[in-house]
PDB file of C-alpha atoms in Angstrom:
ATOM      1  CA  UNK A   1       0.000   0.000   0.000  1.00  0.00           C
ATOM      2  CA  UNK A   2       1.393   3.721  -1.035  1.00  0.00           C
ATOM      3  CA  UNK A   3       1.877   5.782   2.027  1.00  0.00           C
ATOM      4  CA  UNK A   4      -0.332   8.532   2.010  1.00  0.00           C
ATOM      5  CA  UNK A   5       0.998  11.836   3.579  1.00  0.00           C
ATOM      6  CA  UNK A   6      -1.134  13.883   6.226  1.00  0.00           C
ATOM      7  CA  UNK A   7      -0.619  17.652   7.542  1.00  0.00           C
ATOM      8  CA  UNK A   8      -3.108  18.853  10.065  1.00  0.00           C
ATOM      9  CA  UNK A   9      -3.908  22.255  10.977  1.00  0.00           C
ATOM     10  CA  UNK A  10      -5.657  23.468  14.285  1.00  0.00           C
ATOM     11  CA  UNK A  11      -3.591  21.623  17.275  1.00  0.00           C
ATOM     12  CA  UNK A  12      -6.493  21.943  19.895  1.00  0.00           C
ATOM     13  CA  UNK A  13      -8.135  18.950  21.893  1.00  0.00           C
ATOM     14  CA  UNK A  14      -9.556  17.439  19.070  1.00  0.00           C
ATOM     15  CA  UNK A  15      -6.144  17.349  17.172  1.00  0.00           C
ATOM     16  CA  UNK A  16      -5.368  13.865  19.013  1.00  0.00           C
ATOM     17  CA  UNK A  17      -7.871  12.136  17.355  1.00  0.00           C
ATOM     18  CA  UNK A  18      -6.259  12.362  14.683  1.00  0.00           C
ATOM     19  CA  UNK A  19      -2.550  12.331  15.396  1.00  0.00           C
ATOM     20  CA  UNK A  20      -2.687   8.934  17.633  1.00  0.00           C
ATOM     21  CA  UNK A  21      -4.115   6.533  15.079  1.00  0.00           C
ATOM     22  CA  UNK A  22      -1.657   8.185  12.154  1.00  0.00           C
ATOM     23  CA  UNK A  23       1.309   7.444  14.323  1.00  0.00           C
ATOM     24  CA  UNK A  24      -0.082   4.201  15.818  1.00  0.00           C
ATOM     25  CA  UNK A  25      -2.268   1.723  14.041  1.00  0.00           C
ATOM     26  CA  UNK A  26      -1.764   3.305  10.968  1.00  0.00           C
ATOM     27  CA  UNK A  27       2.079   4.366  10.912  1.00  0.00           C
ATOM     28  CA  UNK A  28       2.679   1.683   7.669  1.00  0.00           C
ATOM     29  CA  UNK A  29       0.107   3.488   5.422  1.00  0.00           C
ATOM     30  CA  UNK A  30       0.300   7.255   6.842  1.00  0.00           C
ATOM     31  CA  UNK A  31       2.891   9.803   7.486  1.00  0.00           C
ATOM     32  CA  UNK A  32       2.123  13.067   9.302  1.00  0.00           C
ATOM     33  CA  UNK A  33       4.771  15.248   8.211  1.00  0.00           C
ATOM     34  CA  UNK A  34       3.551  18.946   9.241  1.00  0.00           C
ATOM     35  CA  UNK A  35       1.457  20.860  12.123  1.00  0.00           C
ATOM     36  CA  UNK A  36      -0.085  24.036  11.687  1.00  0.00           C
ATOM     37  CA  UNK A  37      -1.608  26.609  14.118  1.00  0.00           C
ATOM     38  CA  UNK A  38      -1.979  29.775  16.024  1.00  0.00           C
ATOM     39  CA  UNK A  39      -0.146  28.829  19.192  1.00  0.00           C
ATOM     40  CA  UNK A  40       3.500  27.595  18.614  1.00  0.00           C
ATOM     41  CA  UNK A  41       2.686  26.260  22.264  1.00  0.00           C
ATOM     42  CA  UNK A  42       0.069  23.617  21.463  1.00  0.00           C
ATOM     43  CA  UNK A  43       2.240  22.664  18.597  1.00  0.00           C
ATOM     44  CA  UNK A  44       5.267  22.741  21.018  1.00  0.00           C
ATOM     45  CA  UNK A  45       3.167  19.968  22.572  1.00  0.00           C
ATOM     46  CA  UNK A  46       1.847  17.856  20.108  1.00  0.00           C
ATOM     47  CA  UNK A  47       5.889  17.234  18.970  1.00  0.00           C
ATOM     48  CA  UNK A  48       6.677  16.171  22.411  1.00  0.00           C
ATOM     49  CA  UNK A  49       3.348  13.445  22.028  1.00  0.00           C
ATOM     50  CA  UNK A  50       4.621  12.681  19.136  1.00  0.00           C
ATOM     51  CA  UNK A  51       8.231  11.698  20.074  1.00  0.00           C
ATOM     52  CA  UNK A  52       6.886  10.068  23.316  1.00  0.00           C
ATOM     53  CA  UNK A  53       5.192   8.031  20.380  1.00  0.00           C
ATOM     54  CA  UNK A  54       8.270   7.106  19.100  1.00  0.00           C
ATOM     55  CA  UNK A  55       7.395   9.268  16.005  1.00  0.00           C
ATOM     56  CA  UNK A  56      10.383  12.171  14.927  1.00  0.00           C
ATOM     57  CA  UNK A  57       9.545  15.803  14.976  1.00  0.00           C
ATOM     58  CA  UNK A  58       7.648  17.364  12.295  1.00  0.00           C
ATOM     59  CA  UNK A  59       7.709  20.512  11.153  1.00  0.00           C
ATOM     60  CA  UNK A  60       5.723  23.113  12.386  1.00  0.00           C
ATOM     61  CA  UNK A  61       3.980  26.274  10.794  1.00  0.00           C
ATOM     62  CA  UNK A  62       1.798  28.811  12.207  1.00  0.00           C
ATOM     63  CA  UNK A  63      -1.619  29.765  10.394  1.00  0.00           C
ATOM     64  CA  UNK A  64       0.013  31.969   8.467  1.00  0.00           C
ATOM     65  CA  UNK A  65       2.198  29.538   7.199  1.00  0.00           C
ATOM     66  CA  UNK A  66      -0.496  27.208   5.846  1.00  0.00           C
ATOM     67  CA  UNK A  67       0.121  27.137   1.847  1.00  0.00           C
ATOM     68  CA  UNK A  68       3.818  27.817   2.656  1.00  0.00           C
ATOM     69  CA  UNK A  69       3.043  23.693   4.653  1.00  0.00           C
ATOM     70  CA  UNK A  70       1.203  22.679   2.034  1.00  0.00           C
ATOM     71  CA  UNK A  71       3.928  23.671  -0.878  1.00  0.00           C
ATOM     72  CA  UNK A  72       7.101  22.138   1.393  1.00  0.00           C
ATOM     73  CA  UNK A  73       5.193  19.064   2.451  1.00  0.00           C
ATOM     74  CA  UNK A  74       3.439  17.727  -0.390  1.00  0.00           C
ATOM     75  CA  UNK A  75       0.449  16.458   1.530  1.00  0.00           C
ATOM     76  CA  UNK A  76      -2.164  14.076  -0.096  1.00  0.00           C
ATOM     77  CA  UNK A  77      -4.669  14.956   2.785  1.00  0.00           C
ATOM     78  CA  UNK A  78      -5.334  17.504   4.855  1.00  0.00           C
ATOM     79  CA  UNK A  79      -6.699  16.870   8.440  1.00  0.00           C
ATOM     80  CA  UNK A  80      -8.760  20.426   9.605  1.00  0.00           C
ATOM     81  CA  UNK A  81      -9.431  20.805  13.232  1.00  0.00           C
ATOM     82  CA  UNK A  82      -9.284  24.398  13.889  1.00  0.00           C
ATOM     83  CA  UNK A  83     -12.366  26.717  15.074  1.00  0.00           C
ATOM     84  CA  UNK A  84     -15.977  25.664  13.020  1.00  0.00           C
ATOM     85  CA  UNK A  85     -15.781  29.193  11.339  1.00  0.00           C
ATOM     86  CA  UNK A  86     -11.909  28.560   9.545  1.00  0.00           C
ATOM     87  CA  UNK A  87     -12.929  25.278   8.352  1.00  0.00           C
ATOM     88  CA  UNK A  88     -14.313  26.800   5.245  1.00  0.00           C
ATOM     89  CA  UNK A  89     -11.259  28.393   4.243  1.00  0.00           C
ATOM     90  CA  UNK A  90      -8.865  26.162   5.198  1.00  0.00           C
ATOM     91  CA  UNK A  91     -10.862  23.485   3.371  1.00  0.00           C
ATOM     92  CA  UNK A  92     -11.046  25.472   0.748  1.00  0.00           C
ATOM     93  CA  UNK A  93      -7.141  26.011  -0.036  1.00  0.00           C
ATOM     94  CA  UNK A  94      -6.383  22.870   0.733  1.00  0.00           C
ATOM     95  CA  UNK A  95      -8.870  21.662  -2.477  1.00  0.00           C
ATOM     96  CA  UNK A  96      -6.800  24.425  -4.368  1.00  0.00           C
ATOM     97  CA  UNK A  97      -3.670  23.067  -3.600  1.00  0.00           C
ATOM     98  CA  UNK A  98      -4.526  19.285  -4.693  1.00  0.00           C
ATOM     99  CA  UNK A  99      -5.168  18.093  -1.751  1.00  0.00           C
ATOM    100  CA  UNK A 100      -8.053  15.984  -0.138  1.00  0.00           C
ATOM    101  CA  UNK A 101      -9.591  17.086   2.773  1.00  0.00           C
ATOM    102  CA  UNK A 102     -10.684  14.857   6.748  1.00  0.00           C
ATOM    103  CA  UNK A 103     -13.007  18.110   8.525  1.00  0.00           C
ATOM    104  CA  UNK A 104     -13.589  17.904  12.099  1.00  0.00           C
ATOM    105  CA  UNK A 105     -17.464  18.468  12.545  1.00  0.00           C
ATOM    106  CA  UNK A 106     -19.093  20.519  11.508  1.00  0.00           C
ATOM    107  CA  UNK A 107     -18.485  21.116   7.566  1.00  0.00           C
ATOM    108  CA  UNK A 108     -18.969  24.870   8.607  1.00  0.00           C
ATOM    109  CA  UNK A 109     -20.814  27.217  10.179  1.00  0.00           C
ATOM    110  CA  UNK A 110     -23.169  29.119   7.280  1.00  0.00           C
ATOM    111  CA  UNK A 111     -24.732  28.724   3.949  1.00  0.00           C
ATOM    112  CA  UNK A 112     -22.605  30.947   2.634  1.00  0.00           C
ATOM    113  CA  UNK A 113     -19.307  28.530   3.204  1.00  0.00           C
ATOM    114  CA  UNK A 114     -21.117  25.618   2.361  1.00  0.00           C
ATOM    115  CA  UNK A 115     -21.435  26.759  -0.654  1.00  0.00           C
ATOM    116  CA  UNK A 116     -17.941  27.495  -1.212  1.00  0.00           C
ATOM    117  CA  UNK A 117     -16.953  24.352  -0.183  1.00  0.00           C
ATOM    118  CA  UNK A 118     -19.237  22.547  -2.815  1.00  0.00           C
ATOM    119  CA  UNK A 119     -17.587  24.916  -4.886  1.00  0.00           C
ATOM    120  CA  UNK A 120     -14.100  23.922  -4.892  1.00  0.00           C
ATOM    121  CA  UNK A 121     -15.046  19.986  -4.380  1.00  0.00           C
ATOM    122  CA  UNK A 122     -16.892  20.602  -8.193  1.00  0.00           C
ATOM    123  CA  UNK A 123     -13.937  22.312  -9.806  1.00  0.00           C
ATOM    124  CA  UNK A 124     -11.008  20.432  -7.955  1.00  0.00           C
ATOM    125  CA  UNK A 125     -12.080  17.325  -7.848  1.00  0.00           C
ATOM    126  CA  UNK A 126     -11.302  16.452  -4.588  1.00  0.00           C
ATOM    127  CA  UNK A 127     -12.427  15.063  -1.773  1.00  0.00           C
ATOM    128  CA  UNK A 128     -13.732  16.206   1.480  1.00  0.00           C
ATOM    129  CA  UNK A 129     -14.575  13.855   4.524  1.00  0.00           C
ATOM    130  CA  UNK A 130     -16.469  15.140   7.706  1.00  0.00           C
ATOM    131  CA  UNK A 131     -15.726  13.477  11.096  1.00  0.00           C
ATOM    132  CA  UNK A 132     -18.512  12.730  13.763  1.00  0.00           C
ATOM    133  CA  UNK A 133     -16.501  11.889  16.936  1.00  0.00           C
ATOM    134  CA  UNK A 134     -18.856  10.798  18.831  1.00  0.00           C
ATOM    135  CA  UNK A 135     -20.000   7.886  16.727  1.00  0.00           C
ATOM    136  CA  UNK A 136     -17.344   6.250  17.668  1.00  0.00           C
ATOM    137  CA  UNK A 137     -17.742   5.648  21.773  1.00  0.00           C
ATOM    138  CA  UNK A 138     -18.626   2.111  22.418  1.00  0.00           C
ATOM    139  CA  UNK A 139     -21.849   2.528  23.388  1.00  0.00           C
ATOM    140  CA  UNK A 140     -23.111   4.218  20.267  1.00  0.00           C
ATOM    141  CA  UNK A 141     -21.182   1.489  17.555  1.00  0.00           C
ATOM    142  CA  UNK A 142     -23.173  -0.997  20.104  1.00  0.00           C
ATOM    143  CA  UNK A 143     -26.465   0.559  19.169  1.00  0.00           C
ATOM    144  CA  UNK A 144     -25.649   0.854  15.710  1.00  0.00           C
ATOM    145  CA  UNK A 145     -25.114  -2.979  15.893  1.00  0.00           C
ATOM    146  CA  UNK A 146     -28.034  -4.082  17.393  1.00  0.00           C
ATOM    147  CA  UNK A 147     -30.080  -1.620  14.855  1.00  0.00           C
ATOM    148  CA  UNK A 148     -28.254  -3.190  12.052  1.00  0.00           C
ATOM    149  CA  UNK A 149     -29.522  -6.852  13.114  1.00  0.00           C
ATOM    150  CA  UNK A 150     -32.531  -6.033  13.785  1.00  0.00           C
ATOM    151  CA  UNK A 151     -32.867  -6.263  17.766  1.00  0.00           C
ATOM    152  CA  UNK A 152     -35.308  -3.798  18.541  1.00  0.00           C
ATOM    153  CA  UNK A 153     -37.399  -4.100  14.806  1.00  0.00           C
ATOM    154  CA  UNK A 154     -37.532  -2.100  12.522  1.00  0.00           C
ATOM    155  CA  UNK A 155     -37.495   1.976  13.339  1.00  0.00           C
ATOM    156  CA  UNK A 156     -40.292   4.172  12.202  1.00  0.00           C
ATOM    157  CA  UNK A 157     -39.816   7.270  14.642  1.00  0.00           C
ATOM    158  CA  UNK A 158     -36.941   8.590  16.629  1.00  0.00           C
ATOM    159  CA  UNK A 159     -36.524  11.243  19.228  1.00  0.00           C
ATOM    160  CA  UNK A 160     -33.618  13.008  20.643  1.00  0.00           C
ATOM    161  CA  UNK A 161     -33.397  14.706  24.151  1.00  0.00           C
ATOM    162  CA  UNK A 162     -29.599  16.218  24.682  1.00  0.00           C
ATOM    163  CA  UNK A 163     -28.835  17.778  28.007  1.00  0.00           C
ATOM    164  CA  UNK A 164     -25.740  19.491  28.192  1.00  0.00           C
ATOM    165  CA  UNK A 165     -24.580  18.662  32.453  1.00  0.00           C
ATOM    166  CA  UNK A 166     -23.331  21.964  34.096  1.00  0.00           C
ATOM    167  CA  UNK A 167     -19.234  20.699  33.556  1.00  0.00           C
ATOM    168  CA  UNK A 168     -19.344  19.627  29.905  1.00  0.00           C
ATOM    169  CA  UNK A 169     -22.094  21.969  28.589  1.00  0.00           C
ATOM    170  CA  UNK A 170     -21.212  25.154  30.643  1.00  0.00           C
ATOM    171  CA  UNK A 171     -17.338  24.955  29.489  1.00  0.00           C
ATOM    172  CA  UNK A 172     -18.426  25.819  25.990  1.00  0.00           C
ATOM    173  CA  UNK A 173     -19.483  28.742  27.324  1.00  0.00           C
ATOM    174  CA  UNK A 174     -15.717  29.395  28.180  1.00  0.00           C
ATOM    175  CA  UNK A 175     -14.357  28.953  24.883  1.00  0.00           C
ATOM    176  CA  UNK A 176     -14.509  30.179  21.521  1.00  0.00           C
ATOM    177  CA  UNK A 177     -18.076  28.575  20.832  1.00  0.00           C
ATOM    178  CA  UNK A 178     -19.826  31.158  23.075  1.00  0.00           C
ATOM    179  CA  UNK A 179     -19.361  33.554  20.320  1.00  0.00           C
ATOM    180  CA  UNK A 180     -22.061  32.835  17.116  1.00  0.00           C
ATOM    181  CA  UNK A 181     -19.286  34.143  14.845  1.00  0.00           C
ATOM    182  CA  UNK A 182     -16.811  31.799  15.850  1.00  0.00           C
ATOM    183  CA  UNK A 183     -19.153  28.183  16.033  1.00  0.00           C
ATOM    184  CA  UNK A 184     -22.813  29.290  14.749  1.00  0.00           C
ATOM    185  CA  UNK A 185     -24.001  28.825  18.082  1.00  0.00           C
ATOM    186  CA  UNK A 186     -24.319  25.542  20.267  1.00  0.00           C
ATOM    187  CA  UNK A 187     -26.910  24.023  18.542  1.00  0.00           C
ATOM    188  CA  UNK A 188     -25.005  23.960  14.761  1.00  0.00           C
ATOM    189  CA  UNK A 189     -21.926  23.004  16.899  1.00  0.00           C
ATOM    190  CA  UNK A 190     -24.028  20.059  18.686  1.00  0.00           C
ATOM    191  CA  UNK A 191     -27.178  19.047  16.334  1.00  0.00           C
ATOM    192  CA  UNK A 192     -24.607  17.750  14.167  1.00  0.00           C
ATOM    193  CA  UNK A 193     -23.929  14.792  16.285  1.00  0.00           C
ATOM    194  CA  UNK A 194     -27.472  14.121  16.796  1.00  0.00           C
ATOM    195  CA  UNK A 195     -28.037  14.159  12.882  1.00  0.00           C
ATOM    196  CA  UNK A 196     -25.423  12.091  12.240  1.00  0.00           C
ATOM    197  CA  UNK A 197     -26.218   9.792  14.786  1.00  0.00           C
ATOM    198  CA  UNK A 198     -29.504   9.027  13.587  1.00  0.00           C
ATOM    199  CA  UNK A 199     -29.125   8.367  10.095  1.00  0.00           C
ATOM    200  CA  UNK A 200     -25.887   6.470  10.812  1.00  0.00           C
ATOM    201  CA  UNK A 201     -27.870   4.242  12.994  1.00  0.00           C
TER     202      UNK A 201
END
């Protein structure tokens, strides 16, 4: 199998779900060979991970930087976990550069950069992935499972209830998803899960 070659901009929390399986499970296929973002300190940190991983250094750019990655490293894919309301134009280069493109959830955060997106997909060619975290957690493959056999029958109606707990819900609050400019508000930056969930399952 060719070894594909993965940069990744936006080194916040959800960074590592990324970075651990390219270094790990799939370290034959995949090489990560640059980190972009704002902080040189969270990408000061992700480089120690990484050699703790047994993986070398790679070379790190700050957003600024992006195409300047993108031209040095060669990347077939590029993995975007920054802020919901950068995805766009990250995305968005990246398809102008060649590249393919893994998006944290959500795609983005309007109309307007949806459209964009679907843009650049139709004249680059490329592709773009979305990824839904939490459809991974054991419980929720479970359910899928037992849907997919046919445990509980056949599903006609489904309804979703989400309560966000005072620790979990409250600390996006703290963070740059309080602001409707920066995530489209909580319930773009949460109803994505629950729409995914149920038409996954």
């Amino acid at each position: 199998m060719t070894e594909k070659r993965y940069v990744l901009v936006g080194t916040g929390a959800r960074a590592v779900n990324f970075i651990r399986p390219l270094v790990g499970r799939f370290r034959d296929q995949a090489a990560l060979t640059g980190l972009c973002d704002l902080s040189p300190t969270r990408i000061t940190y992700y480089n120690a991970m990484l050699g703790k991983m047994g993986h070398p250094v790679v070379p790190a750019y700050r957003a600024g930087q992006f195409e300047q990655m993108l031209d040095e490293q060669r990347p077939d894919v590029v993995i975007v976990t920054t802020k919901d309301s950068t995805h766009a134009d990250y995305i968005v280069r990246a398809l102008r550069h060649g590249c393919d493109v893994i998006a944290e959830k959500p795609l983005t955060i309007d109309a307007e950069k949806c459209r964009a997106i679907f843009e650049a997909v139709a004249q680059t060619v490329r592709k773009v992935q979305v990824a839904f975290n939490v459809r991974w957690s054991t419980h929720r493959t479970k359910v899928r499972a037992r849907i997919a056999v046919g445990t509980i029958g056949r599903v006609v109606s489904v309804h979703v209830d989400y309560l966000l707990n005072t620790d979990h819900g409250a600390d996006y609050y703290r963070r740059w998803h309080a602001s409707m400019a920066d995530s489209g508000g909580l319930l773009l930056h949460k109803s994505t899960h629950h729409f995914d969930l149920v038409n996954w399952w």
